[in-house]
mmCIF file of C-alpha atoms and ligand atoms in Angstrom:
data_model
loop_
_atom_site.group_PDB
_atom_site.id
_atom_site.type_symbol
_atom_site.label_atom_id
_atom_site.label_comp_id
_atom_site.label_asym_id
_atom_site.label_seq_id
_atom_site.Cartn_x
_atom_site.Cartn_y
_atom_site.Cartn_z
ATOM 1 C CA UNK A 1 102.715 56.676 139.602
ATOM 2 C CA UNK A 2 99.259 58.856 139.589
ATOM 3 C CA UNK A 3 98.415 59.566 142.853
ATOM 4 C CA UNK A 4 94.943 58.374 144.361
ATOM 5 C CA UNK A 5 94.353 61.657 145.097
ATOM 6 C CA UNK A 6 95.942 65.212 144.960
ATOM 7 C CA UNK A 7 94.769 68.464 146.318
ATOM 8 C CA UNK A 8 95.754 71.453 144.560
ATOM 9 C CA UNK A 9 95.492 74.782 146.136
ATOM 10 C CA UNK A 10 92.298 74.331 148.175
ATOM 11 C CA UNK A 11 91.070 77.432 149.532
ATOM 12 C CA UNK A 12 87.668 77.717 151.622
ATOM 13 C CA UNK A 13 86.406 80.991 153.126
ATOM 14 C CA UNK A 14 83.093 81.264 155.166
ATOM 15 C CA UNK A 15 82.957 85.299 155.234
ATOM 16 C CA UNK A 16 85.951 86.979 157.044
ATOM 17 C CA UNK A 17 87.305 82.874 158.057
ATOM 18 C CA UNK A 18 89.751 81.223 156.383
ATOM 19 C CA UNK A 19 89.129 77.799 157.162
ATOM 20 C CA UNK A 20 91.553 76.108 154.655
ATOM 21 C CA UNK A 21 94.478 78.447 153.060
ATOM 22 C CA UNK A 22 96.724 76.966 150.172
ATOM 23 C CA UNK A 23 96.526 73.781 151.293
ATOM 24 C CA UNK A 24 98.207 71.390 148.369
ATOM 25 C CA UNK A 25 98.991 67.649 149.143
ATOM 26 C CA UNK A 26 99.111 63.685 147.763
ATOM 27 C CA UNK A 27 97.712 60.342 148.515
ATOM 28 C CA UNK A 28 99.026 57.414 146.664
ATOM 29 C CA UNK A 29 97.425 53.978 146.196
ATOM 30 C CA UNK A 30 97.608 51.759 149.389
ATOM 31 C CA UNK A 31 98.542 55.038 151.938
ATOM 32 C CA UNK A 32 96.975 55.276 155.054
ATOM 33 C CA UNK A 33 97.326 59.215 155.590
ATOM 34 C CA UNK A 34 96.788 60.716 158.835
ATOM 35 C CA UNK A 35 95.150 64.554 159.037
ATOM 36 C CA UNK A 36 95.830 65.720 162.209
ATOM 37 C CA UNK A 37 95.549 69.282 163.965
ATOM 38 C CA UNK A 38 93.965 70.915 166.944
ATOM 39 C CA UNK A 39 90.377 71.551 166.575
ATOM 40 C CA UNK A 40 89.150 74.283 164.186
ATOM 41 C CA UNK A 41 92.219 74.323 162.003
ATOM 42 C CA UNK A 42 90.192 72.854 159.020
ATOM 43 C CA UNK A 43 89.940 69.665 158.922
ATOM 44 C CA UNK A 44 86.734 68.655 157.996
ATOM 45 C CA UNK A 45 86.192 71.470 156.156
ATOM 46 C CA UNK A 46 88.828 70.359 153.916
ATOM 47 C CA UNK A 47 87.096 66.976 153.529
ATOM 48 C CA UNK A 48 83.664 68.523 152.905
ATOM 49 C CA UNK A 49 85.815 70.804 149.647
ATOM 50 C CA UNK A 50 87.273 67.572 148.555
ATOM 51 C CA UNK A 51 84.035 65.271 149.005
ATOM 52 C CA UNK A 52 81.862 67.952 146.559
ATOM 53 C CA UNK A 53 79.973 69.090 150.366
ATOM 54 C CA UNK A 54 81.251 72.067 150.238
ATOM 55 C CA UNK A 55 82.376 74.220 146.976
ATOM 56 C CA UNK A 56 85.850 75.207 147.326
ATOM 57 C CA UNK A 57 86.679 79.057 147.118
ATOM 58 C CA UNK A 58 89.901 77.997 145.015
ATOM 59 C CA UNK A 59 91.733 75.742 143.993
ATOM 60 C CA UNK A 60 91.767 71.991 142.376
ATOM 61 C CA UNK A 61 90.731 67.902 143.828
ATOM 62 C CA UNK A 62 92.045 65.354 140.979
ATOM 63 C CA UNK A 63 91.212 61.552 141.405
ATOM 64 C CA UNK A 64 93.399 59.186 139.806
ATOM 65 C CA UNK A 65 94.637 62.700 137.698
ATOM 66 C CA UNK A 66 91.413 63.395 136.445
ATOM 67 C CA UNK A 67 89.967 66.637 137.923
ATOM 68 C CA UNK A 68 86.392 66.395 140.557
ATOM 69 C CA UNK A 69 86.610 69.695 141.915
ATOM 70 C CA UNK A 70 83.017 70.737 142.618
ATOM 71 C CA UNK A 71 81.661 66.560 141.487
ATOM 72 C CA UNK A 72 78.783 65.910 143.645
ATOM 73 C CA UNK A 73 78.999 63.383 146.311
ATOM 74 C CA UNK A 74 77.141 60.785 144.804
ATOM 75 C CA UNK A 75 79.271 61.001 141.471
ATOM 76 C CA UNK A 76 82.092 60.909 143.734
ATOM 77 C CA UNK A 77 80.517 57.426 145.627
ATOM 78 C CA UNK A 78 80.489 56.105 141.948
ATOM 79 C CA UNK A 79 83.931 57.210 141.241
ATOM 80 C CA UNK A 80 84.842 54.675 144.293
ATOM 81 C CA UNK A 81 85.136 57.548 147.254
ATOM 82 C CA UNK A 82 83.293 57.113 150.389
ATOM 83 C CA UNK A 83 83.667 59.065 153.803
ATOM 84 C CA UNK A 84 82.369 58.541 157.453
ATOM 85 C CA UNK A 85 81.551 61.743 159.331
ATOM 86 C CA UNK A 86 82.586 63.198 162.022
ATOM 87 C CA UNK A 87 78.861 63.234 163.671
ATOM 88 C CA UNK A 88 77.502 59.603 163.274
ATOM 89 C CA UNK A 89 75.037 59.612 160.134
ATOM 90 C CA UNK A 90 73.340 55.797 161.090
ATOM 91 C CA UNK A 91 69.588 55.138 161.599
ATOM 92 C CA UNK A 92 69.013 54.287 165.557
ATOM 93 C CA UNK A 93 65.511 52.724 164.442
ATOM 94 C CA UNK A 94 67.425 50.138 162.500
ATOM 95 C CA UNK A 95 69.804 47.015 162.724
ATOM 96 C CA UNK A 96 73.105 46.723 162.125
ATOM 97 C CA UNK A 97 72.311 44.774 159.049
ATOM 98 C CA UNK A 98 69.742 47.083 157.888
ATOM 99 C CA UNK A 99 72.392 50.240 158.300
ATOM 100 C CA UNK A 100 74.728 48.377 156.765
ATOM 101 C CA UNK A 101 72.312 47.322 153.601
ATOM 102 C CA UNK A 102 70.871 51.070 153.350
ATOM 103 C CA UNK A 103 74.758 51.870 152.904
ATOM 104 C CA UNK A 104 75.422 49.652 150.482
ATOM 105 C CA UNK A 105 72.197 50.887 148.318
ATOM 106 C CA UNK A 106 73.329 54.392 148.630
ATOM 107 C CA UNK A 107 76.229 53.712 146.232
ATOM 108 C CA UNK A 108 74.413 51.950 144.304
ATOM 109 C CA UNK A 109 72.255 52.447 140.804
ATOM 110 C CA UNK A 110 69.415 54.989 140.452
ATOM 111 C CA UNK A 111 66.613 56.090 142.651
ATOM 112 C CA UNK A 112 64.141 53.563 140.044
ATOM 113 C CA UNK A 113 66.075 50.233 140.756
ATOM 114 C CA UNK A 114 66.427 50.950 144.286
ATOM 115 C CA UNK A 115 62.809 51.253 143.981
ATOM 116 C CA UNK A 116 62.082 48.331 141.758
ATOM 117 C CA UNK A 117 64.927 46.040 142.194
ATOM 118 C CA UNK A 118 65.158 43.334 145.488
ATOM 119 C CA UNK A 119 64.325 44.850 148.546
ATOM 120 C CA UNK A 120 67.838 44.416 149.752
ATOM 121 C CA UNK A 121 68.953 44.902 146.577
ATOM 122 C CA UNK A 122 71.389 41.938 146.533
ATOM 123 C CA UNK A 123 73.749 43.348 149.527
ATOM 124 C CA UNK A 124 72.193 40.821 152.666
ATOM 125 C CA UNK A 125 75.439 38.741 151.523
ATOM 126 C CA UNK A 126 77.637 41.747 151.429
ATOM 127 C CA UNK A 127 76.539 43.063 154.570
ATOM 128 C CA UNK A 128 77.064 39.827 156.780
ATOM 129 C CA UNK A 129 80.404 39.754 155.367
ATOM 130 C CA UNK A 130 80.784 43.292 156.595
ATOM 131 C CA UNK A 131 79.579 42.750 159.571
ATOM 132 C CA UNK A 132 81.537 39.338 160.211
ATOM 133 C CA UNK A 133 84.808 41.217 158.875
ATOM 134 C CA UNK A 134 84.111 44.452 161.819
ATOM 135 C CA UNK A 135 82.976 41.478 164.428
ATOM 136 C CA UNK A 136 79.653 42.629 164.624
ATOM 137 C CA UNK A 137 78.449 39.110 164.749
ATOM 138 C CA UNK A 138 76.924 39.534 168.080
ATOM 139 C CA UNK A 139 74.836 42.723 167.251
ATOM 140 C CA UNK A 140 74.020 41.690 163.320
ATOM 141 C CA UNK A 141 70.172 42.218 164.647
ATOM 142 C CA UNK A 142 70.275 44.959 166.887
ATOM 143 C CA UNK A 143 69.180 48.073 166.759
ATOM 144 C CA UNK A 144 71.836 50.677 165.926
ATOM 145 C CA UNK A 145 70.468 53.046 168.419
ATOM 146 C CA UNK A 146 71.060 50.433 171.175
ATOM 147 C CA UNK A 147 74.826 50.279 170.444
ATOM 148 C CA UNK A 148 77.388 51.717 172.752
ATOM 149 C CA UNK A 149 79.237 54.879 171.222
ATOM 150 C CA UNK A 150 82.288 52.756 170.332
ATOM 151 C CA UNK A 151 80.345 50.123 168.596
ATOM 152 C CA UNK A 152 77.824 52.594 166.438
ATOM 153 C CA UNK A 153 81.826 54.245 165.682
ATOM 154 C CA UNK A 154 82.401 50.929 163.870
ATOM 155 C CA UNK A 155 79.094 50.113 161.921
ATOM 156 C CA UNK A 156 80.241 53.478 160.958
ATOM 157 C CA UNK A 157 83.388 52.586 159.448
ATOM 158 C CA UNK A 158 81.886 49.454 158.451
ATOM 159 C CA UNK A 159 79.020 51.362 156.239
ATOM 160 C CA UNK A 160 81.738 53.302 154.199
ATOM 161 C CA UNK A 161 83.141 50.016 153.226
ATOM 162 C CA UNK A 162 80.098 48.363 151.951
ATOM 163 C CA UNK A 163 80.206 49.627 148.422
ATOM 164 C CA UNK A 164 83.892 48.340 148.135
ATOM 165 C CA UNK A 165 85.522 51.701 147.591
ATOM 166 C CA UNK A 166 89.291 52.723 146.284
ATOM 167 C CA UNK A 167 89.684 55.992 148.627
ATOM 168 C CA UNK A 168 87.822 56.120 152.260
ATOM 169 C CA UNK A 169 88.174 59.935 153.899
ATOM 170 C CA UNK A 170 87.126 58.923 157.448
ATOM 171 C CA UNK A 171 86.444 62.439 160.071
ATOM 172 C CA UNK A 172 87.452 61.314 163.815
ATOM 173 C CA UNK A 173 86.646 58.072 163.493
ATOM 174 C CA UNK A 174 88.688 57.376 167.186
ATOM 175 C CA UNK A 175 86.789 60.285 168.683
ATOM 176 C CA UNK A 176 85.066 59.687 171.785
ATOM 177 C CA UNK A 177 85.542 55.993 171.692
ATOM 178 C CA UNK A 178 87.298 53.853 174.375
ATOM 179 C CA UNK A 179 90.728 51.934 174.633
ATOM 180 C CA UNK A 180 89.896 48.573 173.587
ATOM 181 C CA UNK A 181 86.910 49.582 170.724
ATOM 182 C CA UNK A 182 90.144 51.565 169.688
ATOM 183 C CA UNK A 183 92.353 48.883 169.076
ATOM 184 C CA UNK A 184 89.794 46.509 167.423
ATOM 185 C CA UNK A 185 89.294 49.899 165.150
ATOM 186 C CA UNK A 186 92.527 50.077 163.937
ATOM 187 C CA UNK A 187 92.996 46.473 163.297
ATOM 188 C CA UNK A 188 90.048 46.430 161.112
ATOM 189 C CA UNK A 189 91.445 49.727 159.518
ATOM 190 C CA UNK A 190 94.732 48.081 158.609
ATOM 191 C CA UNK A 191 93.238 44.636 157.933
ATOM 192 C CA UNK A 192 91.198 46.359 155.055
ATOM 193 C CA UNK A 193 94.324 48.284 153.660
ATOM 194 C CA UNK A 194 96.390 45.044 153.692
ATOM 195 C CA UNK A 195 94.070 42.837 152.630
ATOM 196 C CA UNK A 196 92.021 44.983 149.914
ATOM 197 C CA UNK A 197 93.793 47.344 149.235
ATOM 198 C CA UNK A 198 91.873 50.668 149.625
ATOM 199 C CA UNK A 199 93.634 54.129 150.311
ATOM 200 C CA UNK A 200 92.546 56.086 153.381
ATOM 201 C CA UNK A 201 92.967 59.310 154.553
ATOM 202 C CA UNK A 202 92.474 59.389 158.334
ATOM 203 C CA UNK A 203 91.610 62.949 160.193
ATOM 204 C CA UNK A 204 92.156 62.464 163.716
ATOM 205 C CA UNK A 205 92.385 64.369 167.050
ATOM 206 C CA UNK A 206 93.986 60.866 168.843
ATOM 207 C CA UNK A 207 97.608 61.471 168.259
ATOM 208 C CA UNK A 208 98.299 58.267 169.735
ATOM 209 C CA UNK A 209 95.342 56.677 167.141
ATOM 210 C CA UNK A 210 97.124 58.275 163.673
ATOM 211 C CA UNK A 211 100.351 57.475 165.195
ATOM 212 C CA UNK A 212 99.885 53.689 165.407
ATOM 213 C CA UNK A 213 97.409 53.591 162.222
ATOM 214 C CA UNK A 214 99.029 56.291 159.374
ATOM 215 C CA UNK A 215 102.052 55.821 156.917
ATOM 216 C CA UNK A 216 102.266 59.292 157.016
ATOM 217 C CA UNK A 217 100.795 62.016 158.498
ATOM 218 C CA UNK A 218 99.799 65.710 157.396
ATOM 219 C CA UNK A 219 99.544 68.913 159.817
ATOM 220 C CA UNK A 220 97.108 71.660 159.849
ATOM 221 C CA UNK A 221 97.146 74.847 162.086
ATOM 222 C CA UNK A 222 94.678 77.315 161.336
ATOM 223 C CA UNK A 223 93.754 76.502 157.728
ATOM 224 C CA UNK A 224 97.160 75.551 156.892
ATOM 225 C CA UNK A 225 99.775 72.796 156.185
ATOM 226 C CA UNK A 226 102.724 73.300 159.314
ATOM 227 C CA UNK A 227 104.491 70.022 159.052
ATOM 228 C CA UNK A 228 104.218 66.733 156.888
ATOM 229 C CA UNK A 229 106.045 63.570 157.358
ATOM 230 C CA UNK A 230 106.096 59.804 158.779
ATOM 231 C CA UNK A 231 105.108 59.610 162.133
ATOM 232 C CA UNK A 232 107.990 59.789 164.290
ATOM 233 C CA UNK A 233 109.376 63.064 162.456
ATOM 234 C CA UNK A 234 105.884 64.697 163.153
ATOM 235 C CA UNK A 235 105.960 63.795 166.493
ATOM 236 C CA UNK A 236 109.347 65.659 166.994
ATOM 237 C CA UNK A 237 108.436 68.651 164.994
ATOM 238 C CA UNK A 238 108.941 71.938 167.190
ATOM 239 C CA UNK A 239 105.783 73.349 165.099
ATOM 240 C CA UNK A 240 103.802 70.887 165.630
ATOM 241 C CA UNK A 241 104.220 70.450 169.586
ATOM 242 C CA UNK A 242 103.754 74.442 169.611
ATOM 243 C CA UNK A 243 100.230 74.067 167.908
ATOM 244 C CA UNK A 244 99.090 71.540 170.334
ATOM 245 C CA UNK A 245 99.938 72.853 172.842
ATOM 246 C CA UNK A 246 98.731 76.478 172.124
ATOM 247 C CA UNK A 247 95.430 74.774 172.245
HETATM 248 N N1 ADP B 301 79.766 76.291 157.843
HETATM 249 C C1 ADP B 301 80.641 77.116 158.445
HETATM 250 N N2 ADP B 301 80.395 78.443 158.527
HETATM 251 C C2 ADP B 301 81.270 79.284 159.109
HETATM 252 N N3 ADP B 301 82.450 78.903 159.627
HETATM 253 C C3 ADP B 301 82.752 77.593 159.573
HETATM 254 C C4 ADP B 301 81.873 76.628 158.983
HETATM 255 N N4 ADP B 301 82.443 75.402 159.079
HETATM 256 C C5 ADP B 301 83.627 75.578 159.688
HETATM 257 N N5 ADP B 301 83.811 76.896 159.992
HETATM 258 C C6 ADP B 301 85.001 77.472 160.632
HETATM 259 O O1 ADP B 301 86.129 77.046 159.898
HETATM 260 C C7 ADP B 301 87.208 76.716 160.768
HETATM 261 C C8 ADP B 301 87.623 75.275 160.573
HETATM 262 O O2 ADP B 301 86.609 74.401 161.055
HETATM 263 P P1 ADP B 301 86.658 72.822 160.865
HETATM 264 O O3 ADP B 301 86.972 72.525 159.459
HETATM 265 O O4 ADP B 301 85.412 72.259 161.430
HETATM 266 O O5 ADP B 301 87.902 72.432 161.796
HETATM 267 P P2 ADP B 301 88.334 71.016 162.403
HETATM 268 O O6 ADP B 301 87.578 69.949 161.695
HETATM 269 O O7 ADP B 301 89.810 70.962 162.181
HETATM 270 O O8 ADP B 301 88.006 71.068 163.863
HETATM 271 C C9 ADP B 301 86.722 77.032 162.167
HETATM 272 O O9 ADP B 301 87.132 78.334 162.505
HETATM 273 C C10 ADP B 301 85.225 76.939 162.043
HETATM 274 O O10 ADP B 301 84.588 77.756 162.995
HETATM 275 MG MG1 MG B 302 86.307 68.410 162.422
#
């Protein structure tokens, strides 16, 4: 079967850094694939190449085999890829509804029928469903900025799924938040997978977060792949304690 997604060779160099080197893997339909790695060893960088954020210094991103190296973002969106970031991109001046709506818009149509078409362009429905689906219920008409850390984390997660994507790249999306918004995180992670059937790829610092959530999990150390494999083997592997722990 085609992979979801393959990277091929992806090479990113700011100056004298090497922030990804040679880094080739797969994501099939329905994986949840954990990206882990001490900080700095290229993560999100890697995510930026494959998202269009960033151009690549080499190498190739095909989706569903059919090659979007260097395809814009919001081609990408259209394509049915969405991302969170690592640094929370929500509006504090609005609700939870009203983030959730915005997110929904941004995937959606031209810059004219956002203009001309309904105000909420059809996704009110969409985005109580979204919000009933990540429990929001409670804070449907609050404002974002109000939120605790853990709860804007989910409207997060919650935004990327509003225009019903295939492949969701979430950054950190455990980082910084507490035990118990944790757990309701990863249930809604896994609910989604199960239940629609969208591929993720997961980057994560929370070993114990990718652990519990990913099928399978990829290593990076300083730009490069060190290990790949289902959870238990990575936790086991000598290379991958040594680059933790180096850190
Ligand atoms: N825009 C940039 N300009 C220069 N160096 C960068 C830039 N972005 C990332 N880097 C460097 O690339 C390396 C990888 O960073 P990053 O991808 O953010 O790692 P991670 O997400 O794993 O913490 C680091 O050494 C970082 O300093
Ligand atoms: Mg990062």
């Amino acid at each position: 079967m085609t992979p979801v997604l393959e990277v091929r060779n992806l090479r990113k160099t700011f100056g004298g850094i090497v922030a990804v080197d040679d880094v080739s893997f797969n994501v099939n339909d329905g994986e949840i694939l954990g990206i882990i790695g001490p900080n700095g060893s290229g993560k999100s960088t890697l995510f930026n190449c494959i998202l269009g954020q960033l151009q690549p210094s080499a190498g190739e991103v095909f989706l569903h085999g059919k090659a979007v190296t260097r395809t814009r973002p919001c081609d990408l969106n259209r394509l049915g890829v969405s991302r969170t970031f690592q640094l929370l991109q929500i509006f504090p001046q609005l609700t939870v509804r009203e983030n959730l709506i915005l997110a929904g818009q941004e995937h959606q149509g031209t810059m004219l029928s956002r203009l001309f078409g309904r105000r909420d362009a059809g996704l009110t429905g969409a985005a109580n469903q979204m919000i009933e689906f990540f429990r929001l219920g409670h804070l449907a008409d609050e404002k974002a900025g109000g939120l605790s850390y853990g709860q804007q984390k989910l409207l997060d997660a919650a935004m990327a799924f509003m225009a019903g994507p295939r492949l969701v790249l979430l950054d950190e999306p455990a980082g910084g938040v507490n035990l118990t918004m944790l757990q309701s995180l990863r249930e809604r992670l896994r609910a989604i997978n199960a239940e629609q059937g969208a591929t993720f790829v997961v980057i994560e610092h929370n070993m114990e977060f990718v652990m519990a959530l990913c099928t399978r999990i990829v290593v990076l150390a300083e730009g490069r792949i060190i290990a790949e494999g289902d959870p238990a083997d990575v936790r086991r592997n000598p290379k991958v304690i040594e680059a933790y722990l180096g850190h």
